Amino acid sequence: MNMITNHPPTAELQAIDAAHHMHPFTAGAELAQKGARIIKSAKGLTLTDTEGHQILDAMAGLWCVNIGYGWDSIADVAARQMKELPYYNTFFQTSHVPVIALSQKLAEMAPGDLNHVFYASGGSDANDTNVRLVRHYWAAKGKPEKKVIISRENAYHGSTMAGASLGGMQPMHAQGGLPIADIVHIGQPNWYAEGGEMTPEEFGLARARELEAKIAELGEDKVAAFIAEPIQGAGGVIIPPATYWPEIQRICDAHEILLIADEVICGFGRTGKMFGSETYDIRPHIMTVAKGLSSGYAPIGASIVCDEVANTVAEAGDFNHGYTYSGHPVSCAVALENLRILEEEQMVENVASVTGPYLKEKWEQLADHPLIGEAQIQGFMASVAMTPDKAARAPFAADKGTVGLICRGHCFDNNLIMRHVGDRMIIAPPLLMTRADVDSLMDRAVKALDLTLAEIRDKGLYA
Ligand SMILES: *Cc1c(COP(=O)(O)O)cnc(C)c1O
């Protein structure tokens, strides 16, 4: 019997899953007790689980299903490519048509002179490539000591050794001996949590200037690059104050270091322009992309590299780096079809000027809810910070994440996927939402917040 087309009932699947499948970012013992929610199919914005629940996926999977679920033409393209050429590599002077076509397309889409693409299977390994690439670049320029990479606390750049080291997540650094050498972190532009008495504008400048101070402390001749997400995603959708990015750009221009924009979430329309770098006027030397590049229909990531870096590396001989699946033909074909749909259906315009402004209006009204201290939104990524004391932007007395987890439970119970990061709730829905979808999302979100407030009052946690 084929277990995929004719599977056993949910409880049995859950038991097999817990017995044999090690899940990422999941406590195994708790999973064994509660069982995983098992998703069976999806269409548009809606997931269906094995119990028949219809769930509104306001996280687009893991921030990746930008065009939404269920586009048959992508399945057709993948099937055709698998029949024609399921695999060939791009090492040792070989290439194939899908990787050539996608590279041309990305060079055309990416801003400035970001004209060269190095492929990975996702965002983490693309960032591993970036670490090696920028250090190799400086070595090729005769400056092998320029190898420190500056990142930020609470950043997310993936889960590999280099990706998690670039990231600024304490719980990740606490496992497996991270960060690796020559990666350092400065503060994040999270005004709500860390801005104290400063205005957001003052705080944005202060946090940006930590970069200049760190370069001075280490010595410009030791620093290879600065990496940052235009908007911190997994850190809780932290939208920086308006003063932050212009000052970062000024500092990068004033010093001889490379700027890497990690566009894995922001890229491909999420912020209302094709790339977050365009929304914030950032001029990176390298952009990391993944997630929305294929809308998650096939695994693929990439570093999109500027002329100067790519040409220097090209002239320096072999770059001794690459993945078996760098430029996988099926993933490239899928990505191209995904980008065709994204453009033809004008999804970025939908975010910028059709549904986006409506979502913004509704989302910002959440700031009036008694539980909400801040509601932030840019394009189709948004967050609210829950608090027992709005004026003081105070955290809860309970352990961080206690209230967030309660709220996530009420979202689940109301067939809404909203994620919690500590006591912030976040969304990053597919880009094809309509106004009616926004209404349904907001109804469920408000209901979940009301139920959360009632529960934490009952339990004495609203303090
Ligand atoms: C998800 C993510 C990554 C890691 O991508 P994977 O495909 O999971 O390896 C890197 N950077 C950012 C900003 C991300 O959100």
PDB file of N, CA and C in Angstrom, residues 95-186:
ATOM      1  N   SER A  95      26.887  23.667 -17.759  1.00  0.00           N
ATOM      2  CA  SER A  95      25.714  24.483 -17.429  1.00  0.00           C
ATOM      3  C   SER A  95      24.482  23.844 -18.061  1.00  0.00           C
ATOM      4  N   HIS A  96      23.316  24.422 -17.844  1.00  0.00           N
ATOM      5  CA  HIS A  96      22.095  23.939 -18.502  1.00  0.00           C
ATOM      6  C   HIS A  96      21.145  25.113 -18.680  1.00  0.00           C
ATOM      7  N   VAL A  97      20.101  24.892 -19.472  1.00  0.00           N
ATOM      8  CA  VAL A  97      19.260  26.015 -19.875  1.00  0.00           C
ATOM      9  C   VAL A  97      18.517  26.657 -18.694  1.00  0.00           C
ATOM     10  N   PRO A  98      17.873  25.889 -17.792  1.00  0.00           N
ATOM     11  CA  PRO A  98      17.132  26.568 -16.707  1.00  0.00           C
ATOM     12  C   PRO A  98      18.016  27.473 -15.845  1.00  0.00           C
ATOM     13  N   VAL A  99      19.244  27.054 -15.558  1.00  0.00           N
ATOM     14  CA  VAL A  99      20.082  27.893 -14.688  1.00  0.00           C
ATOM     15  C   VAL A  99      20.540  29.148 -15.431  1.00  0.00           C
ATOM     16  N   ILE A 100      20.736  29.030 -16.722  1.00  0.00           N
ATOM     17  CA  ILE A 100      21.132  30.201 -17.513  1.00  0.00           C
ATOM     18  C   ILE A 100      19.970  31.195 -17.568  1.00  0.00           C
ATOM     19  N   ALA A 101      18.782  30.665 -17.828  1.00  0.00           N
ATOM     20  CA  ALA A 101      17.605  31.540 -17.931  1.00  0.00           C
ATOM     21  C   ALA A 101      17.312  32.236 -16.596  1.00  0.00           C
ATOM     22  N   LEU A 102      17.402  31.503 -15.501  1.00  0.00           N
ATOM     23  CA  LEU A 102      17.107  32.109 -14.193  1.00  0.00           C
ATOM     24  C   LEU A 102      18.157  33.164 -13.822  1.00  0.00           C
ATOM     25  N   SER A 103      19.404  32.895 -14.151  1.00  0.00           N
ATOM     26  CA  SER A 103      20.471  33.857 -13.817  1.00  0.00           C
ATOM     27  C   SER A 103      20.251  35.169 -14.558  1.00  0.00           C
ATOM     28  N   GLN A 104      19.886  35.052 -15.831  1.00  0.00           N
ATOM     29  CA  GLN A 104      19.611  36.267 -16.605  1.00  0.00           C
ATOM     30  C   GLN A 104      18.434  37.039 -15.986  1.00  0.00           C
ATOM     31  N   LYS A 105      17.406  36.294 -15.609  1.00  0.00           N
ATOM     32  CA  LYS A 105      16.206  36.923 -15.036  1.00  0.00           C
ATOM     33  C   LYS A 105      16.534  37.639 -13.713  1.00  0.00           C
ATOM     34  N   LEU A 106      17.314  36.986 -12.861  1.00  0.00           N
ATOM     35  CA  LEU A 106      17.640  37.588 -11.560  1.00  0.00           C
ATOM     36  C   LEU A 106      18.534  38.815 -11.732  1.00  0.00           C
ATOM     37  N   ALA A 107      19.460  38.739 -12.683  1.00  0.00           N
ATOM     38  CA  ALA A 107      20.330  39.897 -12.937  1.00  0.00           C
ATOM     39  C   ALA A 107      19.498  41.092 -13.399  1.00  0.00           C
ATOM     40  N   GLU A 108      18.460  40.805 -14.182  1.00  0.00           N
ATOM     41  CA  GLU A 108      17.569  41.847 -14.678  1.00  0.00           C
ATOM     42  C   GLU A 108      16.729  42.440 -13.535  1.00  0.00           C
ATOM     43  N   MET A 109      16.268  41.566 -12.638  1.00  0.00           N
ATOM     44  CA  MET A 109      15.379  42.030 -11.564  1.00  0.00           C
ATOM     45  C   MET A 109      16.119  42.751 -10.447  1.00  0.00           C
ATOM     46  N   ALA A 110      17.321  42.280 -10.147  1.00  0.00           N
ATOM     47  CA  ALA A 110      18.033  42.808  -8.980  1.00  0.00           C
ATOM     48  C   ALA A 110      18.500  44.226  -9.249  1.00  0.00           C
ATOM     49  N   PRO A 111      18.520  45.080  -8.223  1.00  0.00           N
ATOM     50  CA  PRO A 111      18.903  46.476  -8.421  1.00  0.00           C
ATOM     51  C   PRO A 111      20.405  46.647  -8.718  1.00  0.00           C
ATOM     52  N   GLY A 112      20.753  47.792  -9.218  1.00  0.00           N
ATOM     53  CA  GLY A 112      22.161  48.183  -9.405  1.00  0.00           C
ATOM     54  C   GLY A 112      22.908  47.211 -10.297  1.00  0.00           C
ATOM     55  N   ASP A 113      24.175  46.968  -9.941  1.00  0.00           N
ATOM     56  CA  ASP A 113      24.980  46.057 -10.768  1.00  0.00           C
ATOM     57  C   ASP A 113      25.102  44.684 -10.105  1.00  0.00           C
ATOM     58  N   LEU A 114      24.030  44.259  -9.451  1.00  0.00           N
ATOM     59  CA  LEU A 114      23.964  42.896  -8.922  1.00  0.00           C
ATOM     60  C   LEU A 114      23.620  41.984 -10.107  1.00  0.00           C
ATOM     61  N   ASN A 115      24.642  41.524 -10.780  1.00  0.00           N
ATOM     62  CA  ASN A 115      24.460  40.857 -12.079  1.00  0.00           C
ATOM     63  C   ASN A 115      24.912  39.413 -12.112  1.00  0.00           C
ATOM     64  N   HIS A 116      25.326  38.849 -10.975  1.00  0.00           N
ATOM     65  CA  HIS A 116      25.958  37.525 -10.987  1.00  0.00           C
ATOM     66  C   HIS A 116      25.357  36.671  -9.874  1.00  0.00           C
ATOM     67  N   VAL A 117      25.014  35.433 -10.206  1.00  0.00           N
ATOM     68  CA  VAL A 117      24.276  34.614  -9.241  1.00  0.00           C
ATOM     69  C   VAL A 117      25.030  33.338  -8.899  1.00  0.00           C
ATOM     70  N   PHE A 118      25.226  33.102  -7.604  1.00  0.00           N
ATOM     71  CA  PHE A 118      25.796  31.837  -7.129  1.00  0.00           C
ATOM     72  C   PHE A 118      24.678  31.100  -6.377  1.00  0.00           C
ATOM     73  N   TYR A 119      24.423  29.837  -6.760  1.00  0.00           N
ATOM     74  CA  TYR A 119      23.245  29.143  -6.232  1.00  0.00           C
ATOM     75  C   TYR A 119      23.532  28.250  -5.030  1.00  0.00           C
ATOM     76  N   ALA A 120      22.496  28.143  -4.189  1.00  0.00           N
ATOM     77  CA  ALA A 120      22.502  27.247  -3.029  1.00  0.00           C
ATOM     78  C   ALA A 120      21.145  26.550  -2.993  1.00  0.00           C
ATOM     79  N   SER A 121      20.915  25.769  -1.957  1.00  0.00           N
ATOM     80  CA  SER A 121      19.624  25.073  -1.843  1.00  0.00           C
ATOM     81  C   SER A 121      18.641  25.811  -0.947  1.00  0.00           C
ATOM     82  N   GLY A 122      19.111  26.873  -0.291  1.00  0.00           N
ATOM     83  CA  GLY A 122      18.253  27.651   0.597  1.00  0.00           C
ATOM     84  C   GLY A 122      19.017  28.865   1.081  1.00  0.00           C
ATOM     85  N   GLY A 123      18.442  29.551   2.063  1.00  0.00           N
ATOM     86  CA  GLY A 123      19.047  30.796   2.541  1.00  0.00           C
ATOM     87  C   GLY A 123      20.273  30.562   3.420  1.00  0.00           C
ATOM     88  N   SER A 124      20.245  29.509   4.238  1.00  0.00           N
ATOM     89  CA  SER A 124      21.368  29.271   5.156  1.00  0.00           C
ATOM     90  C   SER A 124      22.652  29.030   4.378  1.00  0.00           C
ATOM     91  N   ASP A 125      22.589  28.107   3.433  1.00  0.00           N
ATOM     92  CA  ASP A 125      23.814  27.783   2.708  1.00  0.00           C
ATOM     93  C   ASP A 125      24.215  28.914   1.764  1.00  0.00           C
ATOM     94  N   ALA A 126      23.253  29.730   1.312  1.00  0.00           N
ATOM     95  CA  ALA A 126      23.634  30.925   0.541  1.00  0.00           C
ATOM     96  C   ALA A 126      24.448  31.869   1.429  1.00  0.00           C
ATOM     97  N   ASN A 127      24.056  31.981   2.700  1.00  0.00           N
ATOM     98  CA  ASN A 127      24.835  32.834   3.604  1.00  0.00           C
ATOM     99  C   ASN A 127      26.203  32.222   3.925  1.00  0.00           C
ATOM    100  N   ASP A 128      26.289  30.896   3.963  1.00  0.00           N
ATOM    101  CA  ASP A 128      27.609  30.257   4.092  1.00  0.00           C
ATOM    102  C   ASP A 128      28.492  30.658   2.905  1.00  0.00           C
ATOM    103  N   THR A 129      27.894  30.610   1.723  1.00  0.00           N
ATOM    104  CA  THR A 129      28.619  31.055   0.526  1.00  0.00           C
ATOM    105  C   THR A 129      29.105  32.490   0.712  1.00  0.00           C
ATOM    106  N   ASN A 130      28.230  33.356   1.240  1.00  0.00           N
ATOM    107  CA  ASN A 130      28.597  34.764   1.392  1.00  0.00           C
ATOM    108  C   ASN A 130      29.807  34.944   2.303  1.00  0.00           C
ATOM    109  N   VAL A 131      29.855  34.160   3.384  1.00  0.00           N
ATOM    110  CA  VAL A 131      30.992  34.269   4.300  1.00  0.00           C
ATOM    111  C   VAL A 131      32.283  33.934   3.558  1.00  0.00           C
ATOM    112  N   ARG A 132      32.271  32.842   2.829  1.00  0.00           N
ATOM    113  CA  ARG A 132      33.479  32.445   2.110  1.00  0.00           C
ATOM    114  C   ARG A 132      33.803  33.417   0.981  1.00  0.00           C
ATOM    115  N   LEU A 133      32.741  33.884   0.314  1.00  0.00           N
ATOM    116  CA  LEU A 133      32.919  34.767  -0.835  1.00  0.00           C
ATOM    117  C   LEU A 133      33.543  36.105  -0.437  1.00  0.00           C
ATOM    118  N   VAL A 134      33.029  36.722   0.629  1.00  0.00           N
ATOM    119  CA  VAL A 134      33.568  38.047   0.978  1.00  0.00           C
ATOM    120  C   VAL A 134      35.002  37.926   1.506  1.00  0.00           C
ATOM    121  N   ARG A 135      35.296  36.859   2.236  1.00  0.00           N
ATOM    122  CA  ARG A 135      36.669  36.685   2.723  1.00  0.00           C
ATOM    123  C   ARG A 135      37.609  36.391   1.549  1.00  0.00           C
ATOM    124  N   HIS A 136      37.143  35.567   0.621  1.00  0.00           N
ATOM    125  CA  HIS A 136      37.941  35.254  -0.567  1.00  0.00           C
ATOM    126  C   HIS A 136      38.163  36.509  -1.418  1.00  0.00           C
ATOM    127  N   TYR A 137      37.124  37.335  -1.505  1.00  0.00           N
ATOM    128  CA  TYR A 137      37.238  38.587  -2.255  1.00  0.00           C
ATOM    129  C   TYR A 137      38.361  39.466  -1.684  1.00  0.00           C
ATOM    130  N   TRP A 138      38.337  39.649  -0.360  1.00  0.00           N
ATOM    131  CA  TRP A 138      39.359  40.526   0.240  1.00  0.00           C
ATOM    132  C   TRP A 138      40.748  39.902   0.123  1.00  0.00           C
ATOM    133  N   ALA A 139      40.826  38.593   0.223  1.00  0.00           N
ATOM    134  CA  ALA A 139      42.133  37.933   0.039  1.00  0.00           C
ATOM    135  C   ALA A 139      42.641  38.172  -1.381  1.00  0.00           C
ATOM    136  N   ALA A 140      41.709  38.070  -2.346  1.00  0.00           N
ATOM    137  CA  ALA A 140      42.103  38.306  -3.744  1.00  0.00           C
ATOM    138  C   ALA A 140      42.542  39.745  -3.964  1.00  0.00           C
ATOM    139  N   LYS A 141      42.060  40.666  -3.135  1.00  0.00           N
ATOM    140  CA  LYS A 141      42.469  42.073  -3.218  1.00  0.00           C
ATOM    141  C   LYS A 141      43.752  42.321  -2.440  1.00  0.00           C
ATOM    142  N   GLY A 142      44.358  41.241  -1.912  1.00  0.00           N
ATOM    143  CA  GLY A 142      45.596  41.395  -1.149  1.00  0.00           C
ATOM    144  C   GLY A 142      45.368  41.812   0.292  1.00  0.00           C
ATOM    145  N   LYS A 143      44.142  41.624   0.799  1.00  0.00           N
ATOM    146  CA  LYS A 143      43.835  41.999   2.186  1.00  0.00           C
ATOM    147  C   LYS A 143      43.227  40.820   2.941  1.00  0.00           C
ATOM    148  N   PRO A 144      44.016  39.753   3.126  1.00  0.00           N
ATOM    149  CA  PRO A 144      43.452  38.547   3.755  1.00  0.00           C
ATOM    150  C   PRO A 144      43.049  38.755   5.220  1.00  0.00           C
ATOM    151  N   GLU A 145      43.518  39.846   5.849  1.00  0.00           N
ATOM    152  CA  GLU A 145      43.122  40.068   7.259  1.00  0.00           C
ATOM    153  C   GLU A 145      41.709  40.635   7.365  1.00  0.00           C
ATOM    154  N   LYS A 146      41.166  41.103   6.245  1.00  0.00           N
ATOM    155  CA  LYS A 146      39.798  41.625   6.309  1.00  0.00           C
ATOM    156  C   LYS A 146      38.830  40.444   6.278  1.00  0.00           C
ATOM    157  N   LYS A 147      38.512  39.896   7.442  1.00  0.00           N
ATOM    158  CA  LYS A 147      37.634  38.719   7.436  1.00  0.00           C
ATOM    159  C   LYS A 147      36.529  38.733   8.480  1.00  0.00           C
ATOM    160  N   VAL A 148      36.496  39.741   9.353  1.00  0.00           N
ATOM    161  CA  VAL A 148      35.411  39.777  10.347  1.00  0.00           C
ATOM    162  C   VAL A 148      34.117  40.221   9.673  1.00  0.00           C
ATOM    163  N   ILE A 149      33.037  39.544  10.039  1.00  0.00           N
ATOM    164  CA  ILE A 149      31.721  39.948   9.543  1.00  0.00           C
ATOM    165  C   ILE A 149      30.909  40.454  10.721  1.00  0.00           C
ATOM    166  N   ILE A 150      30.360  41.645  10.550  1.00  0.00           N
ATOM    167  CA  ILE A 150      29.543  42.248  11.606  1.00  0.00           C
ATOM    168  C   ILE A 150      28.080  41.981  11.300  1.00  0.00           C
ATOM    169  N   SER A 151      27.364  41.455  12.291  1.00  0.00           N
ATOM    170  CA  SER A 151      25.939  41.207  12.151  1.00  0.00           C
ATOM    171  C   SER A 151      25.221  41.844  13.343  1.00  0.00           C
ATOM    172  N   ARG A 152      24.012  41.409  13.625  1.00  0.00           N
ATOM    173  CA  ARG A 152      23.236  42.064  14.678  1.00  0.00           C
ATOM    174  C   ARG A 152      22.593  41.059  15.618  1.00  0.00           C
ATOM    175  N   GLU A 153      22.423  41.470  16.855  1.00  0.00           N
ATOM    176  CA  GLU A 153      21.683  40.645  17.809  1.00  0.00           C
ATOM    177  C   GLU A 153      20.266  40.425  17.288  1.00  0.00           C
ATOM    178  N   ASN A 154      19.747  39.234  17.557  1.00  0.00           N
ATOM    179  CA  ASN A 154      18.363  38.905  17.182  1.00  0.00           C
ATOM    180  C   ASN A 154      18.144  38.845  15.664  1.00  0.00           C
ATOM    181  N   ALA A 155      19.246  38.818  14.892  1.00  0.00           N
ATOM    182  CA  ALA A 155      19.114  38.611  13.451  1.00  0.00           C
ATOM    183  C   ALA A 155      18.874  37.131  13.191  1.00  0.00           C
ATOM    184  N   TYR A 156      18.309  36.808  12.017  1.00  0.00           N
ATOM    185  CA  TYR A 156      18.221  35.411  11.587  1.00  0.00           C
ATOM    186  C   TYR A 156      18.818  35.290  10.193  1.00  0.00           C
ATOM    187  N   HIS A 157      19.859  34.463  10.094  1.00  0.00           N
ATOM    188  CA  HIS A 157      20.483  34.244   8.789  1.00  0.00           C
ATOM    189  C   HIS A 157      20.606  32.768   8.467  1.00  0.00           C
ATOM    190  N   GLY A 158      19.863  31.918   9.170  1.00  0.00           N
ATOM    191  CA  GLY A 158      19.848  30.503   8.841  1.00  0.00           C
ATOM    192  C   GLY A 158      20.351  29.629   9.965  1.00  0.00           C
ATOM    193  N   SER A 159      20.476  28.339   9.679  1.00  0.00           N
ATOM    194  CA  SER A 159      20.697  27.361  10.734  1.00  0.00           C
ATOM    195  C   SER A 159      21.961  26.522  10.546  1.00  0.00           C
ATOM    196  N   THR A 160      22.703  26.745   9.477  1.00  0.00           N
ATOM    197  CA  THR A 160      24.005  26.092   9.334  1.00  0.00           C
ATOM    198  C   THR A 160      24.993  26.734  10.309  1.00  0.00           C
ATOM    199  N   MET A 161      26.222  26.183  10.386  1.00  0.00           N
ATOM    200  CA  MET A 161      27.220  26.743  11.315  1.00  0.00           C
ATOM    201  C   MET A 161      27.443  28.234  11.051  1.00  0.00           C
ATOM    202  N   ALA A 162      27.633  28.592   9.781  1.00  0.00           N
ATOM    203  CA  ALA A 162      27.869  30.006   9.481  1.00  0.00           C
ATOM    204  C   ALA A 162      26.576  30.806   9.588  1.00  0.00           C
ATOM    205  N   GLY A 163      25.476  30.240   9.071  1.00  0.00           N
ATOM    206  CA  GLY A 163      24.199  30.954   9.107  1.00  0.00           C
ATOM    207  C   GLY A 163      23.781  31.285  10.528  1.00  0.00           C
ATOM    208  N   ALA A 164      23.867  30.293  11.427  1.00  0.00           N
ATOM    209  CA  ALA A 164      23.455  30.519  12.815  1.00  0.00           C
ATOM    210  C   ALA A 164      24.446  31.421  13.542  1.00  0.00           C
ATOM    211  N   SER A 165      25.721  31.395  13.121  1.00  0.00           N
ATOM    212  CA  SER A 165      26.710  32.295  13.723  1.00  0.00           C
ATOM    213  C   SER A 165      26.450  33.737  13.303  1.00  0.00           C
ATOM    214  N   LEU A 166      26.114  33.922  12.024  1.00  0.00           N
ATOM    215  CA  LEU A 166      25.753  35.265  11.564  1.00  0.00           C
ATOM    216  C   LEU A 166      24.509  35.740  12.292  1.00  0.00           C
ATOM    217  N   GLY A 167      23.566  34.836  12.502  1.00  0.00           N
ATOM    218  CA  GLY A 167      22.360  35.171  13.246  1.00  0.00           C
ATOM    219  C   GLY A 167      22.727  35.592  14.662  1.00  0.00           C
ATOM    220  N   GLY A 168      21.784  36.282  15.295  1.00  0.00           N
ATOM    221  CA  GLY A 168      22.052  36.750  16.654  1.00  0.00           C
ATOM    222  C   GLY A 168      21.076  36.157  17.646  1.00  0.00           C
ATOM    223  N   MET A 169      20.739  34.881  17.444  1.00  0.00           N
ATOM    224  CA  MET A 169      19.762  34.223  18.311  1.00  0.00           C
ATOM    225  C   MET A 169      20.475  33.493  19.441  1.00  0.00           C
ATOM    226  N   GLN A 170      20.310  33.968  20.666  1.00  0.00           N
ATOM    227  CA  GLN A 170      21.005  33.360  21.816  1.00  0.00           C
ATOM    228  C   GLN A 170      20.712  31.870  21.964  1.00  0.00           C
ATOM    229  N   PRO A 171      19.450  31.434  21.870  1.00  0.00           N
ATOM    230  CA  PRO A 171      19.183  29.997  22.053  1.00  0.00           C
ATOM    231  C   PRO A 171      19.881  29.138  21.000  1.00  0.00           C
ATOM    232  N   MET A 172      20.150  29.685  19.828  1.00  0.00           N
ATOM    233  CA  MET A 172      20.865  28.927  18.795  1.00  0.00           C
ATOM    234  C   MET A 172      22.362  28.908  19.110  1.00  0.00           C
ATOM    235  N   HIS A 173      22.894  30.056  19.540  1.00  0.00           N
ATOM    236  CA  HIS A 173      24.322  30.102  19.891  1.00  0.00           C
ATOM    237  C   HIS A 173      24.640  29.166  21.057  1.00  0.00           C
ATOM    238  N   ALA A 174      23.624  28.937  21.894  1.00  0.00           N
ATOM    239  CA  ALA A 174      23.846  28.123  23.093  1.00  0.00           C
ATOM    240  C   ALA A 174      24.034  26.639  22.774  1.00  0.00           C
ATOM    241  N   GLN A 175      23.743  26.222  21.554  1.00  0.00           N
ATOM    242  CA  GLN A 175      23.868  24.804  21.203  1.00  0.00           C
ATOM    243  C   GLN A 175      24.883  24.629  20.076  1.00  0.00           C
ATOM    244  N   GLY A 176      25.862  23.764  20.282  1.00  0.00           N
ATOM    245  CA  GLY A 176      26.752  23.397  19.183  1.00  0.00           C
ATOM    246  C   GLY A 176      27.976  24.283  19.017  1.00  0.00           C
ATOM    247  N   GLY A 177      28.268  25.107  20.026  1.00  0.00           N
ATOM    248  CA  GLY A 177      29.534  25.836  19.987  1.00  0.00           C
ATOM    249  C   GLY A 177      29.581  27.009  19.027  1.00  0.00           C
ATOM    250  N   LEU A 178      28.585  27.847  19.045  1.00  0.00           N
ATOM    251  CA  LEU A 178      28.530  29.006  18.156  1.00  0.00           C
ATOM    252  C   LEU A 178      28.684  30.301  18.967  1.00  0.00           C
ATOM    253  N   PRO A 179      28.999  31.415  18.345  1.00  0.00           N
ATOM    254  CA  PRO A 179      29.302  31.557  16.921  1.00  0.00           C
ATOM    255  C   PRO A 179      30.723  31.109  16.569  1.00  0.00           C
ATOM    256  N   ILE A 180      30.943  30.791  15.286  1.00  0.00           N
ATOM    257  CA  ILE A 180      32.284  30.499  14.803  1.00  0.00           C
ATOM    258  C   ILE A 180      33.118  31.787  14.830  1.00  0.00           C
ATOM    259  N   ALA A 181      34.406  31.637  14.635  1.00  0.00           N
ATOM    260  CA  ALA A 181      35.329  32.773  14.793  1.00  0.00           C
ATOM    261  C   ALA A 181      35.059  33.890  13.776  1.00  0.00           C
ATOM    262  N   ASP A 182      35.401  35.104  14.193  1.00  0.00           N
ATOM    263  CA  ASP A 182      35.391  36.267  13.312  1.00  0.00           C
ATOM    264  C   ASP A 182      34.003  36.675  12.829  1.00  0.00           C
ATOM    265  N   ILE A 183      33.022  36.421  13.676  1.00  0.00           N
ATOM    266  CA  ILE A 183      31.686  36.978  13.449  1.00  0.00           C
ATOM    267  C   ILE A 183      31.283  37.679  14.742  1.00  0.00           C
ATOM    268  N   VAL A 184      30.948  38.963  14.644  1.00  0.00           N
ATOM    269  CA  VAL A 184      30.593  39.735  15.839  1.00  0.00           C
ATOM    270  C   VAL A 184      29.238  40.420  15.617  1.00  0.00           C
ATOM    271  N   HIS A 185      28.622  40.841  16.711  1.00  0.00           N
ATOM    272  CA  HIS A 185      27.262  41.376  16.625  1.00  0.00           C
ATOM    273  C   HIS A 185      27.143  42.747  17.289  1.00  0.00           C
ATOM    274  N   ILE A 186      26.338  43.599  16.657  1.00  0.00           N
ATOM    275  CA  ILE A 186      25.975  44.882  17.277  1.00  0.00           C
ATOM    276  C   ILE A 186      24.477  44.839  17.622  1.00  0.00           C
TER     277      ILE A 186
END
